[in-house]
């Protein structure tokens, strides 16, 4: 499978935080969800990918080219939506067009204004009058209007109402329909990623814990609920993490079918991405 992004052994050290040999890929034609708690290293990783901060060691390739050596060419073919966007509240969408046409060689005026109309974004009103959902749609429309092959988004649905979130998710899914485009999307709203992400990359305390196919992850993992006596009969190697309740235990297992076969347990709950995150972050081992 061809990869649009390859991150290998990415290391970046600060006084109180460190990215520790981060490795993951974004395959062509796929949406990859990037999850982890606040401070886990998502934003540092994304800024390293975009060459906004220098890495201490490792390599990052986009379209099989080193981002540091080919940043001008690469940035022509990627669309970026970060939380700290360039979009000043004093600008209008019309102003953004006037700026962007000089930045990107492939800036598509017709696509941009057609997209504004599609999402009911007024071209002559200042951005400060827009709702949060309108602002995010404007950022994504702007990122798409120079025909990028790869989108990198940081929290695109954070703080949006369900209708606006669904419109954003539909827009992202439309983008990858030709199977040549890819998306890396960081989000705290893991339920959104369950619907759109083909793969999930989980980072915790600066380390990648796993990169897995989303459907396989949610189908193979399981949550077992049991009493204290039963819990102490289970081998520690057979579960990933556990949480202790007042009168019971819950344990996260990686292969629920194998676990059921070994321990003759008939009911194992299906976890959400949020459940899996919480077990890894808060659970015992």
mmCIF file of C-alpha atoms in Angstrom:
data_model
loop_
_atom_site.group_PDB
_atom_site.id
_atom_site.type_symbol
_atom_site.label_atom_id
_atom_site.label_comp_id
_atom_site.label_asym_id
_atom_site.label_seq_id
_atom_site.Cartn_x
_atom_site.Cartn_y
_atom_site.Cartn_z
ATOM 1 C CA UNK A 1 0.000 0.000 0.000
ATOM 2 C CA UNK A 2 1.344 3.419 -0.961
ATOM 3 C CA UNK A 3 1.748 5.934 1.846
ATOM 4 C CA UNK A 4 1.236 9.665 1.484
ATOM 5 C CA UNK A 5 2.871 10.302 4.878
ATOM 6 C CA UNK A 6 5.623 8.345 6.609
ATOM 7 C CA UNK A 7 6.862 9.378 10.054
ATOM 8 C CA UNK A 8 9.895 7.407 11.254
ATOM 9 C CA UNK A 9 11.559 7.657 14.672
ATOM 10 C CA UNK A 10 10.457 11.269 15.159
ATOM 11 C CA UNK A 11 12.024 12.645 18.337
ATOM 12 C CA UNK A 12 11.577 16.097 19.836
ATOM 13 C CA UNK A 13 12.631 16.949 23.389
ATOM 14 C CA UNK A 14 11.498 19.846 25.548
ATOM 15 C CA UNK A 15 12.191 20.479 29.231
ATOM 16 C CA UNK A 16 8.963 18.837 30.397
ATOM 17 C CA UNK A 17 7.945 16.741 27.370
ATOM 18 C CA UNK A 18 9.408 14.463 24.729
ATOM 19 C CA UNK A 19 8.258 12.797 21.521
ATOM 20 C CA UNK A 20 9.854 9.351 21.714
ATOM 21 C CA UNK A 21 10.608 7.782 18.332
ATOM 22 C CA UNK A 22 7.160 8.368 16.875
ATOM 23 C CA UNK A 23 6.346 6.062 13.954
ATOM 24 C CA UNK A 24 3.173 5.920 11.851
ATOM 25 C CA UNK A 25 1.918 6.219 8.282
ATOM 26 C CA UNK A 26 -1.024 7.664 6.371
ATOM 27 C CA UNK A 27 -1.870 5.391 3.417
ATOM 28 C CA UNK A 28 -3.112 6.822 0.135
ATOM 29 C CA UNK A 29 -6.884 7.069 -0.092
ATOM 30 C CA UNK A 30 -7.380 6.758 3.669
ATOM 31 C CA UNK A 31 -8.477 8.858 6.634
ATOM 32 C CA UNK A 32 -6.258 8.381 9.672
ATOM 33 C CA UNK A 33 -7.515 9.550 13.059
ATOM 34 C CA UNK A 34 -4.893 10.827 15.507
ATOM 35 C CA UNK A 35 -6.019 10.462 19.112
ATOM 36 C CA UNK A 36 -4.587 11.065 22.581
ATOM 37 C CA UNK A 37 -5.209 13.154 25.671
ATOM 38 C CA UNK A 38 -4.202 16.818 25.962
ATOM 39 C CA UNK A 39 -0.429 17.069 26.157
ATOM 40 C CA UNK A 40 0.131 13.632 24.597
ATOM 41 C CA UNK A 41 2.058 15.081 21.645
ATOM 42 C CA UNK A 42 -0.498 15.392 18.850
ATOM 43 C CA UNK A 43 0.100 19.075 18.102
ATOM 44 C CA UNK A 44 3.894 18.750 18.407
ATOM 45 C CA UNK A 45 3.785 15.853 15.951
ATOM 46 C CA UNK A 46 1.604 17.756 13.483
ATOM 47 C CA UNK A 47 3.816 20.855 13.666
ATOM 48 C CA UNK A 48 6.852 18.649 13.047
ATOM 49 C CA UNK A 49 5.147 17.115 10.007
ATOM 50 C CA UNK A 50 4.486 20.610 8.674
ATOM 51 C CA UNK A 51 8.083 21.670 9.371
ATOM 52 C CA UNK A 52 6.809 24.416 11.687
ATOM 53 C CA UNK A 53 9.168 23.173 14.390
ATOM 54 C CA UNK A 54 12.463 21.356 13.945
ATOM 55 C CA UNK A 55 12.759 17.757 15.075
ATOM 56 C CA UNK A 56 15.743 16.475 17.028
ATOM 57 C CA UNK A 57 15.978 13.251 15.038
ATOM 58 C CA UNK A 58 13.991 11.019 12.720
ATOM 59 C CA UNK A 59 12.534 11.487 9.256
ATOM 60 C CA UNK A 60 9.249 12.694 7.790
ATOM 61 C CA UNK A 61 8.262 12.065 4.196
ATOM 62 C CA UNK A 62 5.206 13.373 2.371
ATOM 63 C CA UNK A 63 4.638 12.072 -1.170
ATOM 64 C CA UNK A 64 7.911 10.158 -0.611
ATOM 65 C CA UNK A 65 9.839 13.441 -0.276
ATOM 66 C CA UNK A 66 11.600 14.866 2.760
ATOM 67 C CA UNK A 67 9.483 17.739 4.081
ATOM 68 C CA UNK A 68 12.515 19.787 5.158
ATOM 69 C CA UNK A 69 14.202 19.524 1.754
ATOM 70 C CA UNK A 70 11.105 19.974 -0.423
ATOM 71 C CA UNK A 71 8.833 22.126 1.726
ATOM 72 C CA UNK A 72 7.745 24.583 -0.992
ATOM 73 C CA UNK A 73 6.699 21.874 -3.448
ATOM 74 C CA UNK A 74 5.050 19.763 -0.745
ATOM 75 C CA UNK A 75 3.087 22.646 0.767
ATOM 76 C CA UNK A 76 1.555 23.312 -2.657
ATOM 77 C CA UNK A 77 -0.063 19.883 -2.428
ATOM 78 C CA UNK A 78 -1.249 19.799 1.177
ATOM 79 C CA UNK A 79 -4.155 21.558 2.850
ATOM 80 C CA UNK A 80 -3.841 22.479 6.518
ATOM 81 C CA UNK A 81 -6.408 23.443 9.135
ATOM 82 C CA UNK A 82 -4.928 24.258 12.534
ATOM 83 C CA UNK A 83 -6.612 25.652 15.624
ATOM 84 C CA UNK A 84 -4.487 28.800 15.454
ATOM 85 C CA UNK A 85 -5.537 29.590 11.893
ATOM 86 C CA UNK A 86 -4.386 32.542 9.829
ATOM 87 C CA UNK A 87 -7.985 33.687 9.326
ATOM 88 C CA UNK A 88 -8.215 37.106 10.970
ATOM 89 C CA UNK A 89 -11.687 38.029 12.193
ATOM 90 C CA UNK A 90 -11.343 41.338 10.343
ATOM 91 C CA UNK A 91 -11.151 39.616 6.949
ATOM 92 C CA UNK A 92 -14.007 38.550 4.701
ATOM 93 C CA UNK A 93 -14.026 35.409 2.523
ATOM 94 C CA UNK A 94 -13.547 37.749 -0.431
ATOM 95 C CA UNK A 95 -10.364 39.064 1.221
ATOM 96 C CA UNK A 96 -9.114 35.505 1.704
ATOM 97 C CA UNK A 97 -9.452 34.842 -2.012
ATOM 98 C CA UNK A 98 -7.389 37.946 -2.786
ATOM 99 C CA UNK A 99 -4.632 36.677 -0.496
ATOM 100 C CA UNK A 100 -4.659 33.013 -1.459
ATOM 101 C CA UNK A 101 -4.495 33.551 -5.195
ATOM 102 C CA UNK A 102 -0.968 34.885 -4.715
ATOM 103 C CA UNK A 103 0.113 32.082 -2.356
ATOM 104 C CA UNK A 104 -0.943 28.960 -4.254
ATOM 105 C CA UNK A 105 -0.246 28.311 -7.907
ATOM 106 C CA UNK A 106 -3.287 26.035 -8.147
ATOM 107 C CA UNK A 107 -5.712 28.333 -6.343
ATOM 108 C CA UNK A 108 -9.132 27.704 -7.888
ATOM 109 C CA UNK A 109 -11.306 30.807 -7.717
ATOM 110 C CA UNK A 110 -14.371 29.058 -9.099
ATOM 111 C CA UNK A 111 -14.107 26.135 -6.690
ATOM 112 C CA UNK A 112 -13.643 28.503 -3.758
ATOM 113 C CA UNK A 113 -16.693 30.650 -4.462
ATOM 114 C CA UNK A 114 -18.835 27.646 -5.418
ATOM 115 C CA UNK A 115 -17.911 26.072 -2.073
ATOM 116 C CA UNK A 116 -18.786 29.275 -0.214
ATOM 117 C CA UNK A 117 -22.203 29.185 -1.845
ATOM 118 C CA UNK A 118 -22.630 25.461 -1.166
ATOM 119 C CA UNK A 119 -22.050 25.970 2.554
ATOM 120 C CA UNK A 120 -23.968 29.254 2.710
ATOM 121 C CA UNK A 121 -20.936 31.311 3.694
ATOM 122 C CA UNK A 122 -21.404 34.999 2.786
ATOM 123 C CA UNK A 123 -18.417 36.269 0.851
ATOM 124 C CA UNK A 124 -18.643 39.913 1.958
ATOM 125 C CA UNK A 125 -19.212 39.578 5.707
ATOM 126 C CA UNK A 126 -16.371 39.746 8.220
ATOM 127 C CA UNK A 127 -15.347 36.435 9.734
ATOM 128 C CA UNK A 128 -15.979 37.806 13.239
ATOM 129 C CA UNK A 129 -19.722 37.632 12.469
ATOM 130 C CA UNK A 130 -19.520 33.893 11.649
ATOM 131 C CA UNK A 131 -20.513 31.097 14.011
ATOM 132 C CA UNK A 132 -17.905 28.498 15.055
ATOM 133 C CA UNK A 133 -19.284 26.062 12.503
ATOM 134 C CA UNK A 134 -19.142 28.639 9.717
ATOM 135 C CA UNK A 135 -15.553 29.528 10.603
ATOM 136 C CA UNK A 136 -14.475 25.898 10.478
ATOM 137 C CA UNK A 137 -16.228 25.314 7.148
ATOM 138 C CA UNK A 138 -14.464 28.396 5.793
ATOM 139 C CA UNK A 139 -11.074 27.072 6.945
ATOM 140 C CA UNK A 140 -11.682 23.725 5.254
ATOM 141 C CA UNK A 141 -13.053 25.301 2.065
ATOM 142 C CA UNK A 142 -9.937 27.496 1.931
ATOM 143 C CA UNK A 143 -7.673 24.483 2.508
ATOM 144 C CA UNK A 144 -9.384 22.565 -0.322
ATOM 145 C CA UNK A 145 -9.467 25.333 -2.910
ATOM 146 C CA UNK A 146 -5.938 24.819 -4.221
ATOM 147 C CA UNK A 147 -6.630 21.122 -4.968
ATOM 148 C CA UNK A 148 -4.404 19.506 -2.313
ATOM 149 C CA UNK A 149 -3.754 15.769 -2.270
ATOM 150 C CA UNK A 150 -3.337 15.557 1.481
ATOM 151 C CA UNK A 151 -5.301 17.263 4.280
ATOM 152 C CA UNK A 152 -3.967 17.736 7.815
ATOM 153 C CA UNK A 153 -6.574 18.893 10.324
ATOM 154 C CA UNK A 154 -6.299 19.621 14.041
ATOM 155 C CA UNK A 155 -9.627 19.357 15.916
ATOM 156 C CA UNK A 156 -11.889 20.286 12.963
ATOM 157 C CA UNK A 157 -15.151 19.453 14.777
ATOM 158 C CA UNK A 158 -14.316 20.701 18.279
ATOM 159 C CA UNK A 159 -17.049 22.895 19.756
ATOM 160 C CA UNK A 160 -19.445 22.431 16.838
ATOM 161 C CA UNK A 161 -23.095 21.428 17.062
ATOM 162 C CA UNK A 162 -24.090 17.989 15.642
ATOM 163 C CA UNK A 163 -25.369 19.404 12.345
ATOM 164 C CA UNK A 164 -22.161 21.362 11.653
ATOM 165 C CA UNK A 165 -20.053 18.366 12.696
ATOM 166 C CA UNK A 166 -21.893 16.122 10.252
ATOM 167 C CA UNK A 167 -21.385 18.615 7.407
ATOM 168 C CA UNK A 168 -17.649 18.728 8.135
ATOM 169 C CA UNK A 169 -17.389 14.926 8.273
ATOM 170 C CA UNK A 170 -19.299 14.579 4.988
ATOM 171 C CA UNK A 171 -16.927 17.092 3.400
ATOM 172 C CA UNK A 172 -13.908 15.072 4.529
ATOM 173 C CA UNK A 173 -15.377 11.833 3.205
ATOM 174 C CA UNK A 174 -16.102 13.484 -0.149
ATOM 175 C CA UNK A 175 -12.441 14.512 -0.361
ATOM 176 C CA UNK A 176 -11.124 10.939 -0.339
ATOM 177 C CA UNK A 177 -13.643 9.420 -2.728
ATOM 178 C CA UNK A 178 -11.167 9.250 -5.619
ATOM 179 C CA UNK A 179 -8.849 7.083 -3.442
ATOM 180 C CA UNK A 180 -5.864 9.307 -4.307
ATOM 181 C CA UNK A 181 -6.294 11.789 -1.473
ATOM 182 C CA UNK A 182 -5.624 11.219 2.216
ATOM 183 C CA UNK A 183 -6.417 12.910 5.516
ATOM 184 C CA UNK A 184 -4.703 13.020 8.904
ATOM 185 C CA UNK A 185 -7.202 14.336 11.438
ATOM 186 C CA UNK A 186 -6.556 14.951 15.114
ATOM 187 C CA UNK A 187 -9.687 14.975 17.257
ATOM 188 C CA UNK A 188 -10.891 14.625 20.839
ATOM 189 C CA UNK A 189 -14.319 13.633 19.522
ATOM 190 C CA UNK A 190 -13.527 9.970 19.053
ATOM 191 C CA UNK A 191 -17.104 9.122 18.042
ATOM 192 C CA UNK A 192 -16.562 11.174 14.874
ATOM 193 C CA UNK A 193 -13.438 9.183 14.046
ATOM 194 C CA UNK A 194 -15.329 5.919 14.517
ATOM 195 C CA UNK A 195 -17.528 6.994 11.599
ATOM 196 C CA UNK A 196 -14.888 8.270 9.170
ATOM 197 C CA UNK A 197 -11.387 7.021 10.060
ATOM 198 C CA UNK A 198 -9.974 3.972 8.281
ATOM 199 C CA UNK A 199 -7.102 3.785 10.767
ATOM 200 C CA UNK A 200 -6.460 5.154 14.238
ATOM 201 C CA UNK A 201 -3.085 6.244 15.634
ATOM 202 C CA UNK A 202 -3.021 6.522 19.436
ATOM 203 C CA UNK A 203 -0.318 8.631 21.083
ATOM 204 C CA UNK A 204 0.203 8.708 24.854
ATOM 205 C CA UNK A 205 2.911 10.630 26.734
ATOM 206 C CA UNK A 206 4.868 11.180 23.528
ATOM 207 C CA UNK A 207 4.790 7.550 22.378
ATOM 208 C CA UNK A 208 2.684 5.803 19.753
ATOM 209 C CA UNK A 209 0.809 2.977 21.466
ATOM 210 C CA UNK A 210 -0.711 1.606 18.285
ATOM 211 C CA UNK A 211 -1.821 2.207 14.710
ATOM 212 C CA UNK A 212 -4.745 -0.063 13.878
ATOM 213 C CA UNK A 213 -7.550 -0.464 11.383
ATOM 214 C CA UNK A 214 -10.562 1.181 13.044
ATOM 215 C CA UNK A 215 -13.108 -1.545 12.256
ATOM 216 C CA UNK A 216 -10.759 -4.337 13.298
ATOM 217 C CA UNK A 217 -9.862 -2.466 16.493
ATOM 218 C CA UNK A 218 -13.478 -1.993 17.552
ATOM 219 C CA UNK A 219 -14.422 -5.559 16.616
ATOM 220 C CA UNK A 220 -11.479 -7.364 18.231
ATOM 221 C CA UNK A 221 -11.139 -5.414 21.494
ATOM 222 C CA UNK A 222 -13.596 -6.074 24.299
ATOM 223 C CA UNK A 223 -14.541 -5.032 27.827
ATOM 224 C CA UNK A 224 -15.035 -7.811 30.361
ATOM 225 C CA UNK A 225 -16.971 -7.151 33.573
ATOM 226 C CA UNK A 226 -16.330 -9.480 36.491
ATOM 227 C CA UNK A 227 -16.221 -9.775 40.258
ATOM 228 C CA UNK A 228 -13.052 -9.482 42.363
ATOM 229 C CA UNK A 229 -12.649 -13.225 42.852
ATOM 230 C CA UNK A 230 -12.966 -13.902 39.126
ATOM 231 C CA UNK A 231 -10.615 -11.022 38.304
ATOM 232 C CA UNK A 232 -7.798 -12.588 40.337
ATOM 233 C CA UNK A 233 -8.083 -15.825 38.320
ATOM 234 C CA UNK A 234 -7.287 -13.997 35.054
ATOM 235 C CA UNK A 235 -3.675 -13.979 33.890
ATOM 236 C CA UNK A 236 -2.248 -10.447 33.608
ATOM 237 C CA UNK A 237 -0.871 -11.284 30.159
ATOM 238 C CA UNK A 238 -4.413 -11.831 28.897
ATOM 239 C CA UNK A 239 -5.609 -8.229 29.303
ATOM 240 C CA UNK A 240 -4.308 -4.775 28.443
ATOM 241 C CA UNK A 241 -5.625 -2.749 31.379
ATOM 242 C CA UNK A 242 -8.264 -2.797 34.095
ATOM 243 C CA UNK A 243 -10.365 -0.399 36.142
ATOM 244 C CA UNK A 244 -11.680 -1.168 39.627
ATOM 245 C CA UNK A 245 -15.246 -0.269 40.469
ATOM 246 C CA UNK A 246 -16.813 -0.356 43.943
ATOM 247 C CA UNK A 247 -17.879 -3.985 43.742
ATOM 248 C CA UNK A 248 -16.424 -5.187 40.439
ATOM 249 C CA UNK A 249 -13.677 -4.929 37.839
ATOM 250 C CA UNK A 250 -13.687 -4.042 34.159
ATOM 251 C CA UNK A 251 -10.835 -5.244 31.966
ATOM 252 C CA UNK A 252 -9.849 -4.370 28.407
ATOM 253 C CA UNK A 253 -8.826 -7.314 26.239
ATOM 254 C CA UNK A 254 -7.213 -7.134 22.799
ATOM 255 C CA UNK A 255 -8.706 -10.323 21.356
ATOM 256 C CA UNK A 256 -12.131 -10.980 22.797
ATOM 257 C CA UNK A 257 -12.668 -14.239 20.892
ATOM 258 C CA UNK A 258 -9.456 -15.767 22.234
ATOM 259 C CA UNK A 259 -10.289 -14.495 25.718
ATOM 260 C CA UNK A 260 -13.779 -15.980 25.599
ATOM 261 C CA UNK A 261 -12.396 -19.316 24.478
ATOM 262 C CA UNK A 262 -9.802 -19.414 27.271
ATOM 263 C CA UNK A 263 -11.990 -18.223 30.128
ATOM 264 C CA UNK A 264 -15.429 -19.403 28.993
ATOM 265 C CA UNK A 265 -16.949 -15.930 29.338
ATOM 266 C CA UNK A 266 -20.066 -15.480 27.218
ATOM 267 C CA UNK A 267 -20.643 -11.706 27.393
ATOM 268 C CA UNK A 268 -17.983 -9.171 26.449
ATOM 269 C CA UNK A 269 -19.011 -5.595 25.700
ATOM 270 C CA UNK A 270 -17.899 -3.820 22.545
ATOM 271 C CA UNK A 271 -15.777 -0.755 23.434
ATOM 272 C CA UNK A 272 -15.754 2.669 21.848
ATOM 273 C CA UNK A 273 -12.522 4.476 20.954
ATOM 274 C CA UNK A 274 -13.089 6.629 24.014
ATOM 275 C CA UNK A 275 -13.345 3.517 26.214
ATOM 276 C CA UNK A 276 -10.078 2.169 24.809
ATOM 277 C CA UNK A 277 -8.320 5.503 25.384
ATOM 278 C CA UNK A 278 -9.524 5.716 28.981
ATOM 279 C CA UNK A 279 -8.366 2.188 29.796
ATOM 280 C CA UNK A 280 -4.895 2.895 28.443
ATOM 281 C CA UNK A 281 -4.626 6.293 30.141
ATOM 282 C CA UNK A 282 -6.386 5.690 33.468
ATOM 283 C CA UNK A 283 -6.392 1.921 33.864
ATOM 284 C CA UNK A 284 -4.084 -0.311 35.865
ATOM 285 C CA UNK A 285 -2.046 -3.194 34.481
#
